[in-house]
Coordinates of C-alpha atoms in Angstrom, one line a residue:
M204 CA -5.9 14.7 11.3
R205 CA -2.7 12.7 10.8
I206 CA -3.3 10.3 8.0
G207 CA -1.1 7.4 6.7
I208 CA -1.5 6.6 3.1
L209 CA -0.3 3.0 2.2
G210 CA -0.7 2.7 -1.6
G211 CA -0.2 -0.4 -3.6
N212 CA -1.5 -2.8 -6.0
F213 CA -2.9 -5.2 -3.2
N214 CA -3.0 -8.2 -5.7
P215 CA -3.8 -9.8 -3.2
V216 CA -3.6 -7.9 0.1
H217 CA -1.8 -9.9 2.7
H218 CA -0.7 -9.8 6.2
A219 CA 2.4 -7.9 5.5
H220 CA 0.6 -5.1 4.1
L221 CA -1.7 -5.0 7.3
F222 CA 1.2 -5.3 9.7
I223 CA 2.9 -2.3 7.9
A224 CA -0.3 -0.2 8.2
D225 CA -0.9 -1.1 11.8
Q226 CA 2.6 -0.6 13.1
V227 CA 3.2 2.6 11.4
Q228 CA -0.2 4.0 12.7
Q229 CA 0.8 3.0 16.1
R230 CA 4.4 4.2 16.2
L231 CA 3.7 7.5 14.5
G232 CA 0.6 8.1 16.5
L233 CA -1.6 8.4 13.2
D234 CA -5.3 9.0 13.5
E235 CA -5.7 6.3 10.7
V236 CA -3.9 4.7 7.7
Q237 CA -5.8 4.6 4.5
L238 CA -5.1 1.7 2.1
M239 CA -5.1 2.9 -1.4
P240 CA -5.3 0.6 -4.2
E241 CA -3.6 1.8 -7.6
N242 CA -5.8 2.0 -10.6
E243 CA -3.1 1.4 -13.2
P244 CA 0.3 1.6 -11.7
P245 CA 2.9 3.0 -14.1
H246 CA 5.6 0.5 -12.9
I247 CA 3.5 -2.9 -12.9
D248 CA 2.4 -4.9 -15.9
S249 CA -1.3 -4.5 -16.1
K250 CA -1.7 -8.0 -17.5
T251 CA -1.0 -9.6 -14.1
T252 CA -3.3 -7.3 -12.2
I253 CA -7.0 -8.5 -11.5
S254 CA -9.9 -6.0 -11.5
A255 CA -10.0 -3.0 -9.2
D256 CA -13.5 -4.5 -7.8
H257 CA -11.8 -7.7 -6.6
R258 CA -8.9 -5.9 -5.1
V259 CA -11.1 -3.4 -3.4
N260 CA -13.4 -6.1 -2.1
M261 CA -10.5 -8.1 -0.7
L262 CA -9.2 -4.9 1.1
G263 CA -12.6 -4.2 2.6
L264 CA -12.6 -7.8 3.9
A265 CA -9.0 -7.5 5.2
I266 CA -9.5 -4.4 7.2
K267 CA -13.2 -4.7 8.3
N268 CA -12.2 -5.4 11.9
Y269 CA -9.4 -2.6 12.3
P270 CA -11.1 0.7 13.2
N271 CA -7.7 2.5 12.3
L272 CA -7.5 1.2 8.8
S273 CA -9.8 2.4 6.0
L274 CA -9.9 2.4 2.2
N275 CA -9.0 5.1 0.0
L276 CA -10.4 4.8 -3.5
S277 CA -9.1 8.0 -4.9
E278 CA -6.9 6.3 -7.6
I279 CA -9.5 3.8 -8.5
E280 CA -12.3 6.4 -8.9
R281 CA -9.9 8.8 -10.9
G282 CA -9.0 6.0 -13.2
G283 CA -6.1 6.1 -15.7
K284 CA -2.4 5.8 -14.5
S285 CA -1.9 6.2 -10.9
Y286 CA 0.6 9.0 -10.0
T287 CA 1.1 9.8 -6.3
Y288 CA 1.6 13.5 -7.0
D289 CA -1.9 13.8 -8.8
T290 CA -3.6 11.9 -5.9
M291 CA -1.8 13.6 -3.0
L292 CA -2.4 17.1 -4.7
K293 CA -6.2 16.2 -4.8
L294 CA -6.2 15.1 -1.2
T295 CA -4.3 18.0 0.1
T296 CA -6.5 20.4 -1.7
E297 CA -9.8 18.8 -0.6
H298 CA -8.5 18.3 3.2
P299 CA -5.8 21.0 3.8
E300 CA -6.6 20.3 7.5
N301 CA -4.9 16.9 7.3
D302 CA -1.2 16.0 7.5
Y303 CA -0.4 13.2 5.1
F304 CA 2.3 10.4 5.7
F305 CA 3.0 8.5 2.6
I306 CA 4.2 4.9 3.5
I307 CA 6.9 3.4 1.2
G308 CA 9.3 0.4 1.5
G309 CA 12.8 1.2 2.6
D310 CA 13.9 -0.2 -0.9
M311 CA 12.1 2.7 -2.6
V312 CA 14.1 5.5 -0.9
D313 CA 16.8 5.4 -3.5
Y314 CA 14.3 5.7 -6.4
L315 CA 12.3 8.7 -5.0
D316 CA 14.1 11.0 -7.6
K317 CA 12.6 8.9 -10.3
W318 CA 9.0 9.6 -9.1
S319 CA 6.8 11.9 -11.1
K320 CA 6.9 15.6 -9.6
I321 CA 8.9 14.4 -6.6
D322 CA 10.1 17.8 -5.7
D323 CA 6.4 19.0 -5.4
L324 CA 5.3 15.8 -3.9
V325 CA 7.7 16.1 -1.0
K326 CA 5.9 19.6 -0.2
L327 CA 2.6 17.7 0.2
V328 CA 3.3 14.8 2.3
T329 CA 5.8 13.4 4.8
F330 CA 7.5 10.1 3.4
V331 CA 7.7 7.3 5.8
A332 CA 10.1 4.5 4.8
V333 CA 9.5 1.1 6.4
N334 CA 12.9 -0.6 6.6
R335 CA 12.1 -4.3 6.9
H336 CA 15.8 -5.6 6.9
Q337 CA 17.4 -3.4 9.6
A338 CA 20.0 -2.8 6.9
M339 CA 21.5 0.7 6.7
L340 CA 19.8 2.8 4.2
S341 CA 21.7 5.3 2.1
V342 CA 21.3 9.0 3.0
P343 CA 18.1 9.9 1.6
K344 CA 18.1 12.7 -1.1
Y345 CA 14.6 13.8 0.1
P346 CA 13.2 14.0 3.7
V347 CA 12.1 10.5 4.8
Q348 CA 11.0 9.3 8.4
L349 CA 12.2 5.9 9.0
V350 CA 10.2 3.2 10.8
Y351 CA 12.1 -0.1 11.6
L352 CA 10.0 -3.3 11.5
P353 CA 10.6 -7.0 11.6
L354 CA 10.7 -8.7 8.3
L355 CA 7.7 -10.6 7.2
D356 CA 8.7 -12.0 3.9
I357 CA 5.3 -12.3 2.3
S358 CA 4.7 -11.4 -1.4
S359 CA 1.6 -11.1 -3.5
S360 CA 3.4 -12.6 -6.4
N361 CA 4.3 -15.7 -4.4
I362 CA 0.9 -16.0 -3.2
R363 CA -0.6 -15.8 -6.8
N364 CA 1.9 -18.4 -7.8
S365 CA 1.1 -20.7 -5.1
I366 CA -2.7 -20.5 -5.7
S367 CA -2.1 -21.0 -9.6
V368 CA -0.6 -24.5 -8.8
G369 CA -3.3 -25.5 -6.5
N370 CA -1.8 -24.7 -3.2
M371 CA -3.6 -22.6 -0.7
P372 CA -1.4 -20.1 1.2
N373 CA -3.1 -20.4 4.5
F374 CA -1.8 -17.9 7.1
L375 CA -0.2 -15.6 4.5
L376 CA -3.3 -13.5 4.1
P377 CA -6.7 -13.1 5.9
A378 CA -9.0 -16.2 5.8
E379 CA -11.8 -13.9 4.4
V380 CA -9.5 -12.9 1.6
L381 CA -8.5 -16.5 0.8
S382 CA -12.1 -17.6 0.9
Y383 CA -13.0 -14.7 -1.6
I384 CA -10.2 -15.8 -3.7
H385 CA -11.4 -19.4 -3.8
D386 CA -15.0 -18.5 -4.2
H387 CA -14.3 -16.2 -7.2
G388 CA -11.7 -18.5 -8.9
I389 CA -8.9 -15.8 -8.9
Y390 CA -5.5 -16.5 -9.7
Q391 CA -6.4 -20.2 -10.6

C-alpha cells in the first residue's frame, strides 16, 4: 500500500490539516493518509499542548466521514519524545510491504538537515512537501516530492487564542471538533 503520514500536534485539528491530507492523498494516488498526533514534540512547548486523549478524540471526530483518512497512534502509544525516524523505522519494519510518504510543510524543507537521523530517515520514506505559497522553494538537500496547494491560512494557535478570549472560530475547524472543544472547556 501507498500510505501518507501527516504528523502534527493537532492542537486542535482544523480544516487546513484535513485539506492537505485529502489533496495529497488524491494527487499522489495514495491508498490512505494517516494523521499521526505527536506525543511530545521535541520542538513545541509542551505546556501549551492539551492531553493526547483530547487531541486523538478530536482527530477521530474530524476524519470519521473520510474513508481515505485514518488515525495512526504510533507516537502516542510509544510515549516520550516523538522523533520521526523512530516512528518510521518501527512502521517500515512492521509493514515492509508499504511505501510511506511523509507529508511536511514546504517551509520545513530547509530544516530537514536538522531532523534526527535524517540520512537514515530518507531511506525509509518519501518526503512530500506541501508548498502553500506557490513561492519557489530552495533546491532541497534531500529528495522531496512537491505538491502545490492553495493557501488556507488557518493556524491552531490562532484558533486557541480566539477561543481563549471567548470567540468561537466557526468554519475554521469541523463543527464536531468545535462542539467537543466547547463541551470539554478546552482552551478557555
